[in-house]
Amino acid sequence: GHLLDDSALIEKAKRHIDHVLEHPDSDGYLGPKHLKENLWWYRWPHAVFFRALMAHHSATGDRRIVPALARHYLSETSPHTGRRDICNIEAMLWTYERTGDRRLLDLAVKAFENYDPMFHSNSTTLEGMLSDERIDEHGVTFNEVCKLSAILYGYTGKKEHLQAPVNAYRKLERDQVLIDGVCSGCESLQGNDPLDSHETCCVPDYTWALGYLLMASGEAEYADKIERACFNGGPGGVKSDFKSFQYNSCGNQVILDRHSNHNYFMRGNDSMRYGPNPHTECCTGNVNRFMPNYVARMWMEDGRGGLVASLYGPSRITARVGQSQQEVTVVEETSYPFAESIEFQIRTAEPVRFPLWLRIPGWCRNPEIMVNGQPLNRRL
């Protein structure tokens, strides 16, 4: 809604946001009572809902959100260690960054260190990610949990917190990424056979996780993977009007009807057809995220006063850059990925010097950079 400046979408979401923020428990807990009382894995909905709060805050600066999240987590009504409950680490650390309250960081680290994996799989523990063993986990869960270590790295600086997810996604690419650029997962991670498939849910969760790997490592390969998944795997599983999609999508599927599911999971049913809600509501809510995931990672800061054009598309960004933190606007004009020419217009009231990083896609063998119509005489 905010990306499109769509007031109807924003208001639709804001009704839920306002209700939750205006009805906390006395201890600060946010959300339904039944989620507060069940300490298995049902705090995962908080992690998902709080992403919406984080996005709304980034767009509006709503001053209610940060203190409300801090009170919620500091109520300590859950250890956030069981199954996907651990995904709350993402919002904990986001809140810590904005409050500086060390207790939130301690809670996140403690939850990570005491994680009780879903289905008792070792693949998403620190030890499992660092090993060379093939990943054995539910596909969406792997992406939801594995990224947390990369996020933690930004706050702890511990090398193993980055090495673990980097190694885990190397193994995923080796064993379980399909031709459309998305990991297999039906529902568990499978292999990379031409007839393996993935949930549509895997596309947004995979690309969201890769965004954190990109931020933590600075390696362009993760942007390449986001691009590949968003431009191939995502659109392949969704109708062009986004009103129907596949629960399971396969790059080599040629028949889509009520009996064409060829996976071991629910074989012979209609989960590979296009429909508005084929079997599970999670994909219905999730399918809308993969293109916003791409947009959210298009522009980044380099931490030294510079800008990074990490993913390409028509866009405009205004930011403060350079040592003097001078405001500049960069306008990107392109038809990418349908054309390979990209033009950046840098608009500034006064002369300014700042780094501008341009990602060269892994598929591009002969890049050329022109500055004011003249070739940049620098080795690429």
Short mmCIF file of C-alpha atoms in Angstrom, two decimals:
data_model
loop_
_atom_site.label_atom_id
_atom_site.label_comp_id
_atom_site.label_asym_id
_atom_site.label_seq_id
_atom_site.Cartn_x
_atom_site.Cartn_y
_atom_site.Cartn_z
CA GLY A 1 0.00 0.00 0.00
CA HIS A 2 2.74 2.46 0.90
CA LEU A 3 4.80 1.56 -2.17
CA LEU A 4 1.81 2.25 -4.40
CA ASP A 5 0.51 5.20 -2.33
CA ASP A 6 -2.79 3.32 -2.27
CA SER A 7 -4.94 4.88 0.46
CA ALA A 8 -7.49 2.05 0.42
CA LEU A 9 -4.82 -0.61 1.03
CA ILE A 10 -3.14 1.48 3.71
CA GLU A 11 -6.44 2.04 5.53
CA LYS A 12 -7.29 -1.66 5.29
CA ALA A 13 -4.04 -2.55 7.06
CA LYS A 14 -4.14 0.39 9.45
CA ARG A 15 -7.44 -0.75 10.98
CA HIS A 16 -5.72 -3.91 12.23
CA ILE A 17 -2.57 -2.04 13.28
CA ASP A 18 -4.52 0.55 15.26
CA HIS A 19 -6.64 -2.06 17.03
CA VAL A 20 -3.63 -4.08 18.17
CA LEU A 21 -1.66 -1.04 19.33
CA GLU A 22 -4.66 0.38 21.19
CA HIS A 23 -5.45 -2.85 23.07
CA PRO A 24 -2.28 -4.13 24.80
CA ASP A 25 -2.50 -6.27 27.93
CA SER A 26 -1.49 -4.67 31.22
CA ASP A 27 1.97 -6.27 30.89
CA GLY A 28 2.44 -4.91 27.35
CA TYR A 29 1.62 -8.10 25.45
CA LEU A 30 0.08 -7.46 22.02
CA GLY A 31 -2.31 -9.79 20.26
CA PRO A 32 -4.96 -12.44 20.91
CA LYS A 33 -5.26 -14.12 24.30
CA HIS A 34 -5.04 -17.64 22.88
CA LEU A 35 -1.62 -16.91 21.39
CA LYS A 36 -0.43 -15.63 24.74
CA GLU A 37 -1.46 -18.80 26.53
CA ASN A 38 -0.05 -21.33 24.03
CA LEU A 39 3.73 -21.57 24.29
CA TRP A 40 4.41 -24.05 21.48
CA TRP A 41 5.05 -22.35 18.11
CA TYR A 42 2.08 -20.03 17.93
CA ARG A 43 4.01 -16.80 18.49
CA TRP A 44 5.05 -17.04 14.84
CA PRO A 45 2.00 -14.92 13.85
CA HIS A 46 3.51 -12.12 15.94
CA ALA A 47 6.69 -12.23 13.84
CA VAL A 48 4.61 -11.97 10.66
CA PHE A 49 2.30 -9.22 11.95
CA PHE A 50 5.19 -7.24 13.39
CA ARG A 51 6.81 -7.12 9.93
CA ALA A 52 3.77 -5.07 8.92
CA LEU A 53 4.36 -2.77 11.91
CA MET A 54 8.01 -2.41 10.92
CA ALA A 55 7.05 -1.56 7.33
CA HIS A 56 4.38 0.91 8.47
CA HIS A 57 6.90 2.59 10.79
CA SER A 58 9.46 2.91 7.99
CA ALA A 59 6.86 4.63 5.82
CA THR A 60 5.18 6.86 8.43
CA GLY A 61 7.41 7.09 11.51
CA ASP A 62 4.42 6.11 13.67
CA ARG A 63 5.72 6.81 17.19
CA ARG A 64 3.51 4.21 18.86
CA ILE A 65 5.15 1.21 17.27
CA VAL A 66 8.67 1.07 18.75
CA PRO A 67 7.68 1.47 22.42
CA ALA A 68 4.77 -0.94 21.96
CA LEU A 69 7.06 -3.65 20.56
CA ALA A 70 9.59 -3.03 23.32
CA ARG A 71 6.92 -3.48 26.02
CA HIS A 72 5.58 -6.58 24.29
CA TYR A 73 8.93 -8.38 24.24
CA LEU A 74 10.05 -7.16 27.66
CA SER A 75 6.87 -8.63 29.16
CA GLU A 76 8.74 -11.95 28.71
CA THR A 77 5.52 -13.90 28.27
CA SER A 78 7.38 -16.38 26.04
CA PRO A 79 10.99 -17.56 25.71
CA HIS A 80 10.53 -17.49 21.89
CA THR A 81 12.59 -20.65 21.48
CA GLY A 82 10.12 -23.21 20.12
CA ARG A 83 9.70 -23.90 16.42
CA ARG A 84 8.94 -20.77 14.37
CA ASP A 85 8.41 -18.77 17.55
CA ILE A 86 12.11 -17.98 17.17
CA CYS A 87 11.28 -15.79 14.16
CA ASN A 88 10.43 -13.04 16.66
CA ILE A 89 14.19 -12.40 16.86
CA GLU A 90 13.77 -10.29 13.70
CA ALA A 91 11.41 -7.81 15.40
CA MET A 92 13.32 -7.94 18.70
CA LEU A 93 16.50 -6.77 17.02
CA TRP A 94 14.66 -4.16 14.93
CA THR A 95 13.26 -2.76 18.18
CA TYR A 96 16.64 -2.95 19.91
CA GLU A 97 18.23 -0.91 17.12
CA ARG A 98 15.71 1.88 17.72
CA THR A 99 15.66 1.84 21.52
CA GLY A 100 19.18 0.83 22.49
CA ASP A 101 17.67 -1.31 25.26
CA ARG A 102 20.25 -4.05 25.78
CA ARG A 103 17.64 -6.36 27.27
CA LEU A 104 16.12 -6.85 23.83
CA LEU A 105 19.45 -7.95 22.37
CA ASP A 106 19.97 -10.32 25.29
CA LEU A 107 16.51 -11.82 24.71
CA ALA A 108 17.26 -12.36 21.02
CA VAL A 109 20.63 -14.02 21.69
CA LYS A 110 19.15 -16.23 24.42
CA ALA A 111 16.30 -17.35 22.14
CA PHE A 112 18.76 -18.17 19.35
CA GLU A 113 21.03 -20.15 21.65
CA ASN A 114 18.12 -22.17 23.08
CA TYR A 115 16.26 -22.79 19.82
CA ASP A 116 14.12 -25.94 19.72
CA PRO A 117 13.87 -26.72 15.98
CA MET A 118 10.66 -27.53 14.18
CA PHE A 119 10.23 -31.25 13.40
CA HIS A 120 13.40 -31.80 15.49
CA SER A 121 15.58 -31.02 12.47
CA ASN A 122 19.13 -29.91 13.14
CA SER A 123 19.44 -28.08 9.80
CA THR A 124 18.58 -24.60 11.13
CA THR A 125 20.65 -24.74 14.32
CA LEU A 126 24.04 -23.02 14.28
CA GLU A 127 25.79 -26.39 14.25
CA GLY A 128 23.59 -27.73 11.46
CA MET A 129 24.05 -24.67 9.26
CA LEU A 130 27.81 -24.82 9.64
CA SER A 131 27.98 -28.51 8.75
CA ASP A 132 28.23 -29.91 5.22
CA GLU A 133 25.19 -32.14 5.69
CA ARG A 134 22.27 -31.87 3.29
CA ILE A 135 19.45 -29.71 4.63
CA ASP A 136 16.45 -31.64 5.93
CA GLU A 137 13.73 -29.18 6.86
CA HIS A 138 10.37 -27.73 5.92
CA GLY A 139 11.09 -25.28 3.07
CA VAL A 140 9.38 -22.18 4.43
CA THR A 141 10.68 -22.86 7.95
CA PHE A 142 14.26 -23.10 6.68
CA ASN A 143 14.06 -19.63 5.12
CA GLU A 144 12.18 -18.11 8.05
CA VAL A 145 14.72 -19.35 10.61
CA CYS A 146 18.05 -19.45 8.76
CA LYS A 147 18.05 -15.69 8.08
CA LEU A 148 17.95 -14.92 11.82
CA SER A 149 21.61 -15.77 12.21
CA ALA A 150 22.52 -13.25 9.50
CA ILE A 151 20.45 -10.57 11.26
CA LEU A 152 22.15 -11.38 14.58
CA TYR A 153 25.55 -10.93 12.96
CA GLY A 154 24.81 -7.23 12.48
CA TYR A 155 24.42 -6.81 16.23
CA THR A 156 26.87 -9.34 17.70
CA GLY A 157 29.68 -9.21 15.13
CA LYS A 158 30.29 -12.92 15.74
CA LYS A 159 31.73 -14.46 12.59
CA GLU A 160 29.89 -17.75 13.03
CA HIS A 161 26.58 -15.86 12.96
CA LEU A 162 27.34 -14.92 9.34
CA GLN A 163 29.30 -18.02 8.34
CA ALA A 164 26.41 -20.29 9.33
CA PRO A 165 23.69 -18.90 7.00
CA VAL A 166 26.22 -18.32 4.20
CA ASN A 167 27.16 -22.00 4.36
CA ALA A 168 23.53 -23.08 4.71
CA TYR A 169 22.49 -21.21 1.57
CA ARG A 170 25.51 -22.61 -0.26
CA LYS A 171 24.21 -26.09 0.56
CA LEU A 172 20.71 -25.09 -0.48
CA GLU A 173 22.00 -23.91 -3.88
CA ARG A 174 23.97 -27.14 -4.23
CA ASP A 175 21.16 -29.54 -3.43
CA GLN A 176 17.75 -27.93 -3.60
CA VAL A 177 17.45 -24.82 -5.81
CA LEU A 178 15.38 -25.34 -8.95
CA ILE A 179 15.73 -23.95 -12.48
CA ASP A 180 13.40 -21.02 -11.67
CA GLY A 181 15.76 -19.83 -8.92
CA VAL A 182 13.71 -20.93 -5.90
CA CYS A 183 14.37 -23.75 -3.45
CA SER A 184 12.22 -26.85 -3.74
CA GLY A 185 9.76 -27.29 -0.92
CA CYS A 186 6.63 -29.40 -1.05
CA GLU A 187 6.24 -28.97 1.87
CA SER A 188 9.66 -30.15 3.00
CA LEU A 189 12.78 -29.29 1.03
CA GLN A 190 13.23 -31.86 -1.72
CA GLY A 191 15.98 -32.06 -4.34
CA ASN A 192 16.68 -30.28 -7.62
CA ASP A 193 15.11 -32.77 -9.99
CA PRO A 194 13.36 -31.15 -13.00
CA LEU A 195 10.00 -32.27 -11.63
CA ASP A 196 10.55 -31.09 -8.07
CA SER A 197 8.42 -28.11 -7.09
CA HIS A 198 8.02 -25.53 -4.36
CA GLU A 199 5.27 -23.80 -2.46
CA THR A 200 4.52 -20.32 -3.73
CA CYS A 201 5.20 -19.34 -0.09
CA CYS A 202 8.84 -20.26 -0.65
CA VAL A 203 9.32 -17.38 -3.11
CA PRO A 204 8.70 -14.46 -0.70
CA ASP A 205 10.33 -16.22 2.27
CA TYR A 206 13.41 -17.17 0.24
CA THR A 207 13.85 -13.67 -1.19
CA TRP A 208 13.21 -11.99 2.18
CA ALA A 209 15.90 -14.16 3.75
CA LEU A 210 18.36 -13.47 0.91
CA GLY A 211 17.85 -9.75 1.50
CA TYR A 212 19.31 -10.13 4.98
CA LEU A 213 22.22 -12.17 3.60
CA LEU A 214 22.86 -9.34 1.13
CA MET A 215 22.82 -6.76 3.92
CA ALA A 216 25.04 -8.78 6.25
CA SER A 217 27.65 -9.90 3.72
CA GLY A 218 27.61 -7.22 1.03
CA GLU A 219 27.96 -9.98 -1.58
CA ALA A 220 26.19 -9.25 -4.88
CA GLU A 221 25.41 -12.93 -5.46
CA TYR A 222 22.45 -12.65 -3.07
CA ALA A 223 20.99 -9.82 -5.13
CA ASP A 224 21.41 -12.02 -8.22
CA LYS A 225 19.44 -14.75 -6.49
CA ILE A 226 16.68 -12.36 -5.40
CA GLU A 227 16.40 -11.12 -8.98
CA ARG A 228 16.24 -14.63 -10.41
CA ALA A 229 13.57 -15.78 -7.97
CA CYS A 230 11.40 -12.66 -8.29
CA PHE A 231 11.51 -12.56 -12.09
CA ASN A 232 11.11 -16.32 -12.64
CA GLY A 233 9.84 -18.42 -9.76
CA GLY A 234 7.41 -15.80 -8.46
CA PRO A 235 5.55 -14.87 -11.66
CA GLY A 236 5.46 -18.53 -12.73
CA GLY A 237 3.23 -19.46 -9.82
CA VAL A 238 0.82 -16.52 -10.07
CA LYS A 239 -1.73 -15.32 -12.61
CA SER A 240 -0.93 -11.91 -14.09
CA ASP A 241 -3.75 -10.23 -12.13
CA PHE A 242 -2.59 -11.84 -8.85
CA LYS A 243 -6.12 -13.12 -8.20
CA SER A 244 -5.10 -16.77 -8.31
CA PHE A 245 -1.93 -18.76 -7.82
CA GLN A 246 -0.53 -22.25 -7.37
CA TYR A 247 0.03 -23.76 -3.95
CA ASN A 248 2.83 -25.80 -5.56
CA SER A 249 4.68 -24.54 -8.61
CA CYS A 250 7.05 -26.42 -10.93
CA GLY A 251 9.24 -24.96 -13.65
CA ASN A 252 8.61 -27.95 -15.94
CA GLN A 253 4.90 -28.38 -15.33
CA VAL A 254 2.75 -28.43 -18.51
CA ILE A 255 -0.62 -29.58 -17.11
CA LEU A 256 -2.49 -27.61 -14.43
CA ASP A 257 -5.75 -29.21 -13.39
CA ARG A 258 -7.43 -30.71 -10.34
CA HIS A 259 -5.43 -33.94 -10.57
CA SER A 260 -2.00 -32.73 -11.74
CA ASN A 261 -0.11 -32.61 -8.45
CA HIS A 262 2.78 -35.02 -9.09
CA ASN A 263 4.52 -34.47 -5.72
CA TYR A 264 4.57 -37.09 -2.98
CA PHE A 265 2.73 -34.61 -0.73
CA MET A 266 -0.99 -34.77 -1.61
CA ARG A 267 -0.19 -36.50 -4.92
CA GLY A 268 -3.02 -36.40 -7.45
CA ASN A 269 -4.93 -33.52 -5.94
CA ASP A 270 -5.50 -29.98 -7.27
CA SER A 271 -2.78 -28.07 -5.39
CA MET A 272 -0.86 -27.34 -8.60
CA ARG A 273 -3.76 -25.63 -10.36
CA TYR A 274 -4.32 -21.86 -10.25
CA GLY A 275 -6.90 -20.81 -7.68
CA PRO A 276 -7.68 -17.96 -5.25
CA ASN A 277 -6.95 -20.14 -2.22
CA PRO A 278 -5.57 -23.56 -3.20
CA HIS A 279 -5.58 -25.41 0.15
CA THR A 280 -3.84 -23.00 2.54
CA GLU A 281 -4.29 -19.38 3.54
CA CYS A 282 -0.59 -18.77 4.24
CA CYS A 283 0.26 -18.60 0.55
CA THR A 284 -2.75 -16.37 -0.15
CA GLY A 285 -1.35 -13.75 2.23
CA ASN A 286 2.27 -14.37 1.33
CA VAL A 287 2.16 -14.28 -2.48
CA ASN A 288 1.80 -10.49 -2.45
CA ARG A 289 5.19 -10.05 -0.78
CA PHE A 290 7.72 -11.19 -3.35
CA MET A 291 7.71 -8.10 -5.59
CA PRO A 292 7.72 -5.69 -2.60
CA ASN A 293 10.67 -7.75 -1.31
CA TYR A 294 12.49 -6.88 -4.55
CA VAL A 295 11.61 -3.18 -4.29
CA ALA A 296 12.65 -3.05 -0.61
CA ARG A 297 16.20 -4.16 -1.49
CA MET A 298 16.67 -2.03 -4.63
CA TRP A 299 18.53 0.76 -2.83
CA MET A 300 20.78 0.45 0.21
CA GLU A 301 23.31 2.48 2.15
CA ASP A 302 26.93 1.34 2.22
CA GLY A 303 27.54 2.47 5.80
CA ARG A 304 30.09 5.07 4.66
CA GLY A 305 27.89 7.79 3.22
CA GLY A 306 27.31 6.07 -0.12
CA LEU A 307 24.41 4.49 -1.97
CA VAL A 308 24.16 0.99 -3.43
CA ALA A 309 21.99 0.20 -6.44
CA SER A 310 21.62 -3.48 -5.60
CA LEU A 311 18.53 -4.38 -7.66
CA TYR A 312 17.48 -2.56 -10.81
CA GLY A 313 14.18 -1.06 -11.87
CA PRO A 314 12.54 2.32 -12.50
CA SER A 315 12.77 4.18 -9.22
CA ARG A 316 13.60 7.39 -7.39
CA ILE A 317 15.41 7.74 -4.07
CA THR A 318 16.23 10.77 -1.95
CA ALA A 319 18.97 10.28 0.65
CA ARG A 320 21.69 12.10 2.58
CA VAL A 321 25.15 11.14 1.36
CA GLY A 322 28.84 11.95 1.71
CA GLN A 323 30.68 13.31 4.72
CA SER A 324 28.43 16.38 4.84
CA GLN A 325 25.25 14.27 4.64
CA GLN A 326 24.02 16.37 1.77
CA GLU A 327 20.63 15.52 0.30
CA VAL A 328 20.60 14.14 -3.22
CA THR A 329 17.96 12.51 -5.39
CA VAL A 330 18.81 9.69 -7.76
CA VAL A 331 16.33 8.91 -10.54
CA GLU A 332 16.71 5.52 -12.21
CA GLU A 333 15.15 5.19 -15.66
CA THR A 334 15.05 1.74 -17.24
CA SER A 335 12.83 -1.02 -18.60
CA TYR A 336 14.96 -3.63 -16.81
CA PRO A 337 14.65 -6.63 -16.88
CA PHE A 338 13.12 -6.23 -20.34
CA ALA A 339 16.05 -4.04 -21.44
CA GLU A 340 19.71 -3.96 -20.39
CA SER A 341 20.25 -0.18 -20.45
CA ILE A 342 19.94 1.71 -17.15
CA GLU A 343 20.23 5.48 -16.72
CA PHE A 344 20.88 7.21 -13.40
CA GLN A 345 20.22 10.93 -13.04
CA ILE A 346 21.82 12.45 -9.94
CA ARG A 347 20.11 15.63 -8.80
CA THR A 348 21.70 17.83 -6.17
CA ALA A 349 21.47 21.49 -5.18
CA GLU A 350 25.27 21.72 -4.68
CA PRO A 351 28.30 19.71 -5.78
CA VAL A 352 28.76 16.58 -3.65
CA ARG A 353 31.15 13.62 -3.58
CA PHE A 354 29.87 10.22 -2.48
CA PRO A 355 30.29 6.54 -3.43
CA LEU A 356 27.67 5.13 -5.80
CA TRP A 357 27.87 1.34 -6.06
CA LEU A 358 26.37 -0.36 -9.10
CA ARG A 359 25.78 -4.10 -9.01
CA ILE A 360 26.96 -5.95 -12.11
CA PRO A 361 24.60 -8.95 -12.44
CA GLY A 362 26.30 -12.33 -12.47
CA TRP A 363 24.86 -13.09 -15.91
CA CYS A 364 26.43 -9.94 -17.44
CA ARG A 365 29.73 -10.70 -19.18
CA ASN A 366 30.50 -7.35 -20.83
CA PRO A 367 29.28 -4.47 -18.67
CA GLU A 368 29.84 -0.88 -19.77
CA ILE A 369 29.51 2.24 -17.64
CA MET A 370 29.11 5.68 -19.22
CA VAL A 371 29.41 8.95 -17.28
CA ASN A 372 27.83 11.93 -19.02
CA GLY A 373 27.96 10.00 -22.28
CA GLN A 374 31.63 9.03 -21.99
CA PRO A 375 32.94 5.56 -21.15
CA LEU A 376 34.28 5.20 -17.63
CA ASN A 377 37.96 4.28 -18.12
CA ARG A 378 38.18 1.94 -15.19
CA ARG A 379 38.56 -1.81 -15.14
CA LEU A 380 35.31 -3.56 -14.16
#
